[in-house]
Coordinates of N, CA and C in Angstrom, one line a residue:
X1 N 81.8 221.1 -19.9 CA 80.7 220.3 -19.5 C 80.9 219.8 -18.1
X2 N 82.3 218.9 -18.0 CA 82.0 218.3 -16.6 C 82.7 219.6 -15.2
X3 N 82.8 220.4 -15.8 CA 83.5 221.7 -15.0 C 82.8 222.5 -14.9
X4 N 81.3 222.8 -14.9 CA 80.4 223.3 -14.8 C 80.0 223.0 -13.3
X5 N 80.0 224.2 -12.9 CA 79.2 224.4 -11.2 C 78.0 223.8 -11.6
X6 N 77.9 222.6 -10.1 CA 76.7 221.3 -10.1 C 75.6 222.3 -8.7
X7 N 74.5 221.8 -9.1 CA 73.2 222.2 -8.6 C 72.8 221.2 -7.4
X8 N 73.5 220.1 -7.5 CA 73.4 218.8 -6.6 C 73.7 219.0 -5.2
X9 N 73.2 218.5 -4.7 CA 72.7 219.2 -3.0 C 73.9 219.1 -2.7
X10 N 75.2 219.5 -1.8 CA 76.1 219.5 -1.2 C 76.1 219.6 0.1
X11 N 76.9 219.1 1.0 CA 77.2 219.2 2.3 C 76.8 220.6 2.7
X12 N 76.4 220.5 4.0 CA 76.3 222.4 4.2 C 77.4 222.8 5.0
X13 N 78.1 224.2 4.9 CA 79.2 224.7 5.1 C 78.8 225.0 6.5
X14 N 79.9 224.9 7.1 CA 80.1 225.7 8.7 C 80.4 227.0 8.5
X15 N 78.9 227.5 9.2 CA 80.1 229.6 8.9 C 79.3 230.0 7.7
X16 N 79.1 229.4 6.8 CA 78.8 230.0 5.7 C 80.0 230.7 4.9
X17 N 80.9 230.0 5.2 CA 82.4 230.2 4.1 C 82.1 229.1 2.9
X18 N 82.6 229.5 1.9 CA 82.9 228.3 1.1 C 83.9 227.8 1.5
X19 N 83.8 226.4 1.0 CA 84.5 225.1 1.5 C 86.2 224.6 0.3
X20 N 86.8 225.0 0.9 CA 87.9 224.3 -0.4 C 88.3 222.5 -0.3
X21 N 88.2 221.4 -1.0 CA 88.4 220.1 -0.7 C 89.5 220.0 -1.1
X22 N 90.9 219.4 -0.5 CA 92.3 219.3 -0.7 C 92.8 218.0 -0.5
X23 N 93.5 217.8 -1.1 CA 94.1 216.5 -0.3 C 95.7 216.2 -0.6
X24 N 96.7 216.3 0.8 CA 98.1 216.3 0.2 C 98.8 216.0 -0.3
X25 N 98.5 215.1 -1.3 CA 99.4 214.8 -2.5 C 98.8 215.4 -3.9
X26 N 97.8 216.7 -3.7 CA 97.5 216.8 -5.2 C 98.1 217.4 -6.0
X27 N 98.6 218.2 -6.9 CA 99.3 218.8 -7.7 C 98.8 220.0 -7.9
X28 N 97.0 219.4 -8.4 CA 95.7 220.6 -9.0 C 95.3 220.8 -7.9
X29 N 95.0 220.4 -6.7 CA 94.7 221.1 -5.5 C 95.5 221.9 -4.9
X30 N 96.9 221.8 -5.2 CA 98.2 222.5 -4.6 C 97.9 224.0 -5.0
X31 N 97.8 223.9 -6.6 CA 97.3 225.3 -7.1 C 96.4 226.4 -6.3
X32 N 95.4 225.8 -5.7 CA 94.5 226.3 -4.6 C 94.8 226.4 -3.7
X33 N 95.8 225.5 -2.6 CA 96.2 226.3 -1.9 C 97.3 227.0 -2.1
X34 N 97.9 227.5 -2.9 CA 98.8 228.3 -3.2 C 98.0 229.4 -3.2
X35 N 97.7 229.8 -3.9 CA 96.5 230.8 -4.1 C 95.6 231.4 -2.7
X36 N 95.3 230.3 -2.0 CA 94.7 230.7 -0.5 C 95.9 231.4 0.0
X37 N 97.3 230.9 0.2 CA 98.3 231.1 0.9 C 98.6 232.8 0.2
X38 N 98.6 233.3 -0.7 CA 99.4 234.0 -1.4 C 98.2 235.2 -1.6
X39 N 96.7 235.2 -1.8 CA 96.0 236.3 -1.8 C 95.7 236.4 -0.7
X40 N 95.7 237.8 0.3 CA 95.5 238.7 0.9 C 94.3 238.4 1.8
X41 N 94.3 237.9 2.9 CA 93.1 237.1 3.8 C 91.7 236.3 3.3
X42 N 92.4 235.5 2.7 CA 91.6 234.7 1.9 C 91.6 233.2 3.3
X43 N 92.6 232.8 4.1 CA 92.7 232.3 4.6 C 91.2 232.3 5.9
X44 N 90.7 233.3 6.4 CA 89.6 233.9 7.0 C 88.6 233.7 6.7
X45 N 88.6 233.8 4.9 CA 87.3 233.9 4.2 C 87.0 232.2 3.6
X46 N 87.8 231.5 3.4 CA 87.4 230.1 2.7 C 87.9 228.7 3.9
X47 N 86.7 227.8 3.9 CA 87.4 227.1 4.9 C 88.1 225.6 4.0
X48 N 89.4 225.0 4.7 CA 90.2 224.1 3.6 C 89.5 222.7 4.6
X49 N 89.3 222.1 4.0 CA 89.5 220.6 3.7 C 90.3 219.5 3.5
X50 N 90.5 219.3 4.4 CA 92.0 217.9 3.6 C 91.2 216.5 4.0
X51 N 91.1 216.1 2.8 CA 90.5 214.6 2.8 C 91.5 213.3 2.9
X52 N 91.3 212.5 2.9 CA 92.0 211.2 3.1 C 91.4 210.2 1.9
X53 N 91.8 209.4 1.6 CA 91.9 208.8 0.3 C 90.4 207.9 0.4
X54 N 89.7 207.3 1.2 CA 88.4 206.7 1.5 C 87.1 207.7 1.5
X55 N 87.8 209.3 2.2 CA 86.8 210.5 2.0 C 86.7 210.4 0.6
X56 N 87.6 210.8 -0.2 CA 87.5 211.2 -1.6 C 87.2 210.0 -2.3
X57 N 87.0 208.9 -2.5 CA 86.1 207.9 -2.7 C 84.7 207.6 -2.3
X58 N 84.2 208.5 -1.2 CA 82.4 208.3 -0.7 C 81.8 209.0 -1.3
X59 N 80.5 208.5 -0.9 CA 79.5 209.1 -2.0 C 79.2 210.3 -1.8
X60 N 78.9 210.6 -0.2 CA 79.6 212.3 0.3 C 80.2 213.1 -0.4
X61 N 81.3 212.9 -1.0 CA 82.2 213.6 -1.7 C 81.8 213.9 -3.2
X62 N 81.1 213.0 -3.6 CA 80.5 212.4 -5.0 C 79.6 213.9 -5.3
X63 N 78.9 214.0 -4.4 CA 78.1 215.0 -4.4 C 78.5 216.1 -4.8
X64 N 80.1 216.4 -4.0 CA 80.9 218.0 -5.0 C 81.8 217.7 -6.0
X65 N 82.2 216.9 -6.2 CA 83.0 216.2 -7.7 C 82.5 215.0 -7.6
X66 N 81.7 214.4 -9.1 CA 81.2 213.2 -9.2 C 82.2 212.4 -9.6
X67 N 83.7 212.8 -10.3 CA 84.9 212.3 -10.7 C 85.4 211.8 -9.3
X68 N 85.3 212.3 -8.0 CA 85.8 211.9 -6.8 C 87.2 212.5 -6.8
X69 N 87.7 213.6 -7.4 CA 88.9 214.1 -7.3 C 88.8 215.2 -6.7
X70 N 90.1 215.4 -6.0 CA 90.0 217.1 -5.8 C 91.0 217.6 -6.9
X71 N 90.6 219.2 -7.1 CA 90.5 219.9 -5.9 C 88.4 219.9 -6.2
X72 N 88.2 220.4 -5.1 CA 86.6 220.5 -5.3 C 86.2 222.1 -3.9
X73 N 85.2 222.6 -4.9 CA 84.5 224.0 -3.8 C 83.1 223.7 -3.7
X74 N 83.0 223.8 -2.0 CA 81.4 224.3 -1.8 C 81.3 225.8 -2.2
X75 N 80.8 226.6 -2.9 CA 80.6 228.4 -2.9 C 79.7 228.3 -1.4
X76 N 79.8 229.6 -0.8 CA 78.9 230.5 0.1 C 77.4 229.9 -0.2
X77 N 76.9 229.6 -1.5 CA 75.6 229.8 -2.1 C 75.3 228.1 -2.1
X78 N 76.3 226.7 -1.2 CA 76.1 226.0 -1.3 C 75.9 225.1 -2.8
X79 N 76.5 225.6 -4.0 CA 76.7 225.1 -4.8 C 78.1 225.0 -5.3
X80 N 78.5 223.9 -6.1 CA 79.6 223.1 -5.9 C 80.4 223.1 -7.3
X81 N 81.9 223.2 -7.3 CA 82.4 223.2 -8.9 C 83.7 222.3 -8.6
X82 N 84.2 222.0 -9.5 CA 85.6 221.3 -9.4 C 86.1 221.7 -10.4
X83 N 87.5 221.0 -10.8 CA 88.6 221.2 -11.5 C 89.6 222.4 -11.6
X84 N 90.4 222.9 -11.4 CA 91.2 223.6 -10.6 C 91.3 224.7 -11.4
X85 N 91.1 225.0 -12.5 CA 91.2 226.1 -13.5 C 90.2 227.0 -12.9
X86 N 88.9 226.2 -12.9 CA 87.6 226.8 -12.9 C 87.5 227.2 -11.4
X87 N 88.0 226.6 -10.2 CA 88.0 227.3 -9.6 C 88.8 228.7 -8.7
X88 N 90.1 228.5 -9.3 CA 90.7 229.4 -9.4 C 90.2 230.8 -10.0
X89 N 89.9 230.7 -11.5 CA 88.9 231.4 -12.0 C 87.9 232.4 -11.2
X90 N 87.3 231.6 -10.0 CA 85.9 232.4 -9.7 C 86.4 232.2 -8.5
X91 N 87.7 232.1 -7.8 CA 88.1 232.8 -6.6 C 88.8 234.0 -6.8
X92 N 89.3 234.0 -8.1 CA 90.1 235.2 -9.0 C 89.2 236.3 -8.8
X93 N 88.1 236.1 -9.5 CA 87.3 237.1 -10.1 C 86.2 237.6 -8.8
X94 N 85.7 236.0 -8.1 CA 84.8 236.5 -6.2 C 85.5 237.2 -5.8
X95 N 87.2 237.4 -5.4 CA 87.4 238.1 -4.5 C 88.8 239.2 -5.0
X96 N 88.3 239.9 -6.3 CA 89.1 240.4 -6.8 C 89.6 241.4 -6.1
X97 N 88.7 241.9 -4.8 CA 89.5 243.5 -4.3 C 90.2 242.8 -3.6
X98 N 90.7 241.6 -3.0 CA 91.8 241.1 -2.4 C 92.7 241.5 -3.2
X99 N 94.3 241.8 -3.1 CA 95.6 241.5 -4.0 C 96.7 240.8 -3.3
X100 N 97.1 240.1 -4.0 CA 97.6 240.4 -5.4 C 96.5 239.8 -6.8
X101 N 96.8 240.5 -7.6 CA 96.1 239.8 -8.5 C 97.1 239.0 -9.3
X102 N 95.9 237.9 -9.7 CA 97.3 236.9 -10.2 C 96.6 236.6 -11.9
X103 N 95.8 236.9 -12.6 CA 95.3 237.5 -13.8 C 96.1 238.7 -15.0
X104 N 96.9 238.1 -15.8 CA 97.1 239.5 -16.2 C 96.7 240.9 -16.6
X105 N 96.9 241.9 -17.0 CA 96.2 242.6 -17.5 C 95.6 242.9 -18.9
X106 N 96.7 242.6 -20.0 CA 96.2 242.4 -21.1 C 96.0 240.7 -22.1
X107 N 95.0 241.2 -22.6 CA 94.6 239.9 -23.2 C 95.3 238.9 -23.9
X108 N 96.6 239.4 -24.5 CA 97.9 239.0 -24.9 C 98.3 238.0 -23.7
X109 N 98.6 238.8 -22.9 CA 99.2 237.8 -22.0 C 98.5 237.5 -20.8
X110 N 97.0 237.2 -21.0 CA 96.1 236.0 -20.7 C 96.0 235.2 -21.4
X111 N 95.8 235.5 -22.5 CA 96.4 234.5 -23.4 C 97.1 233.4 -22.9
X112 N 98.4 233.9 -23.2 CA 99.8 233.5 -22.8 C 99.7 232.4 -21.7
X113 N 99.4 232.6 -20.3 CA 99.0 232.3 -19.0 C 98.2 231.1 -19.5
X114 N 97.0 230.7 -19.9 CA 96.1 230.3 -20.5 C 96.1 228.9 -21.4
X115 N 97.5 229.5 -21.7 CA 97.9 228.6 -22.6 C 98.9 227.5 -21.8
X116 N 99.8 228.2 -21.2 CA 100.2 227.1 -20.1 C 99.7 226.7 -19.6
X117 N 98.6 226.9 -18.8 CA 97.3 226.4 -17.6 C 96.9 225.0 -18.5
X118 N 96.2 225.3 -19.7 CA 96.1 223.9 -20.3 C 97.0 223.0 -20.8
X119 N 98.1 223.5 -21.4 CA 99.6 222.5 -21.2 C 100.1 221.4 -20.3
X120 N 100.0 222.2 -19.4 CA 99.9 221.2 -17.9 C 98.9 220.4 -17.8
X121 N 97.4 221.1 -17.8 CA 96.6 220.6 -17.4 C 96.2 219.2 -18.4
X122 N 96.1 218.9 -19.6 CA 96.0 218.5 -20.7 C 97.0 217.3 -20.9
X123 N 98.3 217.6 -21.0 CA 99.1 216.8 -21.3 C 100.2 216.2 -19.8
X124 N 100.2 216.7 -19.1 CA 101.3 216.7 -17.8 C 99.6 215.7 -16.5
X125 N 99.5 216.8 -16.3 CA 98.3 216.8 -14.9 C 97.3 215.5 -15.2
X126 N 96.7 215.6 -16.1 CA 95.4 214.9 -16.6 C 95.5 213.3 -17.0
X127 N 95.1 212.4 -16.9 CA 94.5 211.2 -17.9 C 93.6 211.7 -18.5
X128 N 92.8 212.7 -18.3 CA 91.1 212.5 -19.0 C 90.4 211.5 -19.0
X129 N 90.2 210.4 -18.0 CA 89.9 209.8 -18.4 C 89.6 209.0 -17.0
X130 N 88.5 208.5 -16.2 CA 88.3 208.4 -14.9 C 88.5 206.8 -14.8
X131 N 88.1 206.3 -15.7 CA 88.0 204.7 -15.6 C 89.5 204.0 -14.9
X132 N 89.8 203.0 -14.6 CA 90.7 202.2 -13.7 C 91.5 201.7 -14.7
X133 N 93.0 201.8 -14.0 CA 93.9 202.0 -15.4 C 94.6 203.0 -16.0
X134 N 93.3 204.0 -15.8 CA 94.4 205.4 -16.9 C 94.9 205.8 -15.8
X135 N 95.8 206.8 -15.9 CA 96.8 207.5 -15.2 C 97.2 208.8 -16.0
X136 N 97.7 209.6 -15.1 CA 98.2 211.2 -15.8 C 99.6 210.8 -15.8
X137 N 100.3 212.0 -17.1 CA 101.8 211.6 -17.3 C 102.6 211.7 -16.0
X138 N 102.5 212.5 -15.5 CA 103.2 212.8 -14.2 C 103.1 211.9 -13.4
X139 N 102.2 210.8 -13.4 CA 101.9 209.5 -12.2 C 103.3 208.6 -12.1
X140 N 104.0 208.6 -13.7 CA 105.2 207.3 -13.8 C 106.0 208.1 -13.2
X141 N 106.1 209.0 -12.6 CA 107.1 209.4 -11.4 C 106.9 208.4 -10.2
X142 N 106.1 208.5 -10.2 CA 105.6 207.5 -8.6 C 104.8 206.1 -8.6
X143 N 104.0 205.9 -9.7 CA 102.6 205.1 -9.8 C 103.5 203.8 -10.2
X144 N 104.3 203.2 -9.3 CA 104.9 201.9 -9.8 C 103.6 201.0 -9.2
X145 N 103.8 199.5 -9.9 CA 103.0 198.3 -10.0 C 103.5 197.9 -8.4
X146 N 104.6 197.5 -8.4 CA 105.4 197.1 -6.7 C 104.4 197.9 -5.5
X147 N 104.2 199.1 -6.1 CA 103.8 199.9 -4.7 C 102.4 200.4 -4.8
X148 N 101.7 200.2 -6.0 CA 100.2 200.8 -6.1 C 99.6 199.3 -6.9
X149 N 99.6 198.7 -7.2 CA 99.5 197.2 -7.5 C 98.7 197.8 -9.1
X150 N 98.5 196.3 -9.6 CA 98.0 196.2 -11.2 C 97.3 197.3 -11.6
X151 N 96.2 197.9 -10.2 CA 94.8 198.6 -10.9 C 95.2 200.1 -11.1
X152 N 96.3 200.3 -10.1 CA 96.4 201.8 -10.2 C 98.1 201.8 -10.9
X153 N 98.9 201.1 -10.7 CA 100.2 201.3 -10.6 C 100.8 201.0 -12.2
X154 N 101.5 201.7 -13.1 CA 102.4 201.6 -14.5 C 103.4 200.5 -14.4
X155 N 103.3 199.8 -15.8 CA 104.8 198.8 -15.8 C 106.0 199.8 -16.2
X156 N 106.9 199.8 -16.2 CA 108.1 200.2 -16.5 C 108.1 200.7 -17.8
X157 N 107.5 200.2 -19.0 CA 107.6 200.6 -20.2 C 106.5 201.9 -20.5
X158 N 105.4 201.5 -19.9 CA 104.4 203.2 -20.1 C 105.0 203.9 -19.1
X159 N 105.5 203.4 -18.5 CA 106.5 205.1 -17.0 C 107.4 205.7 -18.0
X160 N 108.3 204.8 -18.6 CA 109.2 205.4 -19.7 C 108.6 206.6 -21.0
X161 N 107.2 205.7 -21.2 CA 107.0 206.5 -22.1 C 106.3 208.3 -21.7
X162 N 105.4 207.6 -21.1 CA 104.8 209.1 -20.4 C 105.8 209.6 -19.6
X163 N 107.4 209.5 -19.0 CA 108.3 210.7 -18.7 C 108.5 210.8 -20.5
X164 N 108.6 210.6 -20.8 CA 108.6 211.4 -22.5 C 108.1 212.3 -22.3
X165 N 106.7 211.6 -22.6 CA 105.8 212.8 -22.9 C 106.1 214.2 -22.1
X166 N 106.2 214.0 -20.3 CA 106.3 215.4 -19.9 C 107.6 215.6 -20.2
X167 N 108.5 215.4 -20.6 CA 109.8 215.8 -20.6 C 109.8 216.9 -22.1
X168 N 108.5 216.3 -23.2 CA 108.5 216.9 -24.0 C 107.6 218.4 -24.0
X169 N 106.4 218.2 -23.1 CA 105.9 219.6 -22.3 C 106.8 220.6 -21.7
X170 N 107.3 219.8 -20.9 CA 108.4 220.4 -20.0 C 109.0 221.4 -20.5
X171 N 109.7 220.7 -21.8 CA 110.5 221.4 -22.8 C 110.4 222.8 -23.5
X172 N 108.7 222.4 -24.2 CA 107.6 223.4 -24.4 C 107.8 224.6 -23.4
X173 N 107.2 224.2 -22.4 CA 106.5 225.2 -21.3 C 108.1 225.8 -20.9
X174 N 108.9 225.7 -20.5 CA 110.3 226.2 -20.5 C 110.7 227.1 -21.6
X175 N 110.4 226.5 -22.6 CA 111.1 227.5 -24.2 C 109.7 228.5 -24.2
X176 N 108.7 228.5 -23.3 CA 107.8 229.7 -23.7 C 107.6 230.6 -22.3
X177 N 108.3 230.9 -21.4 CA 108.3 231.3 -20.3 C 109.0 232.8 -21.0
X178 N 107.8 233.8 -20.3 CA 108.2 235.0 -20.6 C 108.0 235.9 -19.4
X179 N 109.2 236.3 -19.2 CA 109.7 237.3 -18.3 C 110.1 236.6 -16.7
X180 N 110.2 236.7 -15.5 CA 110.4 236.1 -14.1 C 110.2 234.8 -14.1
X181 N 108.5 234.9 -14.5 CA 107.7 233.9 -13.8 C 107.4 233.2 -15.4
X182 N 106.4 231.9 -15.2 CA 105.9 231.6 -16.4 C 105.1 232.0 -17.0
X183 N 104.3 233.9 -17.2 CA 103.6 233.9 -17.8 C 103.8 236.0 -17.7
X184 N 104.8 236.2 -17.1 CA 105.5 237.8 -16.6 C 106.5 238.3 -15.9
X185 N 106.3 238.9 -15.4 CA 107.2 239.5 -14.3 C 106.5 239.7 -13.1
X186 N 105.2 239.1 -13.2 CA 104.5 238.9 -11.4 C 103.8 237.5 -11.4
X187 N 103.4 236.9 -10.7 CA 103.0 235.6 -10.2 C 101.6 235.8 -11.0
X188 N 101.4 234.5 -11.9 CA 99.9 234.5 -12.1 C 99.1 233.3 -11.9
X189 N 97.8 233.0 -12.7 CA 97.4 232.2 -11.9 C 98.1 230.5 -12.7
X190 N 99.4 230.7 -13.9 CA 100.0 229.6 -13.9 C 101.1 229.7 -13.5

């Protein structure tokens, strides 16, 4: 539902490239540009974005993620998607005669791939939850009270607990790595 390409007027693109929105501390934006960096002149074809923390807060931005998160895409067709799966997805599949392909080939191990993408995404990457306060597990690495204050920043006892939790993914996603990489023997899109 909320990862559904929006119809809502967006900024218009320079060039007529789609637009990628980044910003350098993301994790789920990192994925994208990994992806830019690693398929085959995609760098030419999509233009990047690095926002600053008050960009990704305006209403400007609202307009291509109403969450105000990145990662977020203008398409060519000036319509707009977010959440990193989904766009990955439909830069996978727009510009598939680029390679490498990072998709497996059988449905087993899309599967597979798939299943880690939401592991991360779900339990590691995510709060789900946009309201002031929540935080993703991975935040008690950094999100102390000292340095991000009451509204954004963890006491010491939920940092402890959520490194649990990912220590317990962690563990997961390690005991299920099949072959090189985590999901074969070639790079995919987890």
């Amino acid at each position: 539902m909320g990862s559904s390409p929006s119809r809502r007027p967006a900024p218009k693109n320079d060039g007529g490239k789609p637009t990628f929105f980044d910003m350098k501390h993301s994790n789920n934006a990192a994925r994208i540009r990994l992806w830019l960096m690693l398929k085959d002149g995609m760098q030419d074809k999509i233009e990047t974005r690095t926002l600053t923390y008050p960009e990704l807060k305006s209403e400007e931005f609202a307009r291509i993620n109403p969450l105000k998160k990145v990662p977020g895409l203008v398409r060519d067709d000036g319509v707009t998607a977010f959440e990193s799966q989904v766009i990955l997805n439909y830069l996978e599949d727009e510009y598939a005669e680029h390679k490498p392909c990072f998709k497996p080939v059988t449905p087993k191990a899309r599967c597979h791939m798939e299943l880690q993408i939401r592991v991360h995404d779900l339990y590691i990457a995510s709060p789900n939850c946009t309201a002031p306060g929540f935080s993703h597990s991975q935040g008690a690495m950094y999100l102390s009270r000292a340095w991000h204050g009451e509204a954004r920043g963890m006491d010491l006892k939920t940092r402890a607990a959520k490194l649990e939790e990912i220590w317990k993914q962690l563990t997961w996603l390690n005991g299920n790595i099949a072959g090189e990489y985590l999901a074969g023997d070639v790079v995919t899109l987890s």
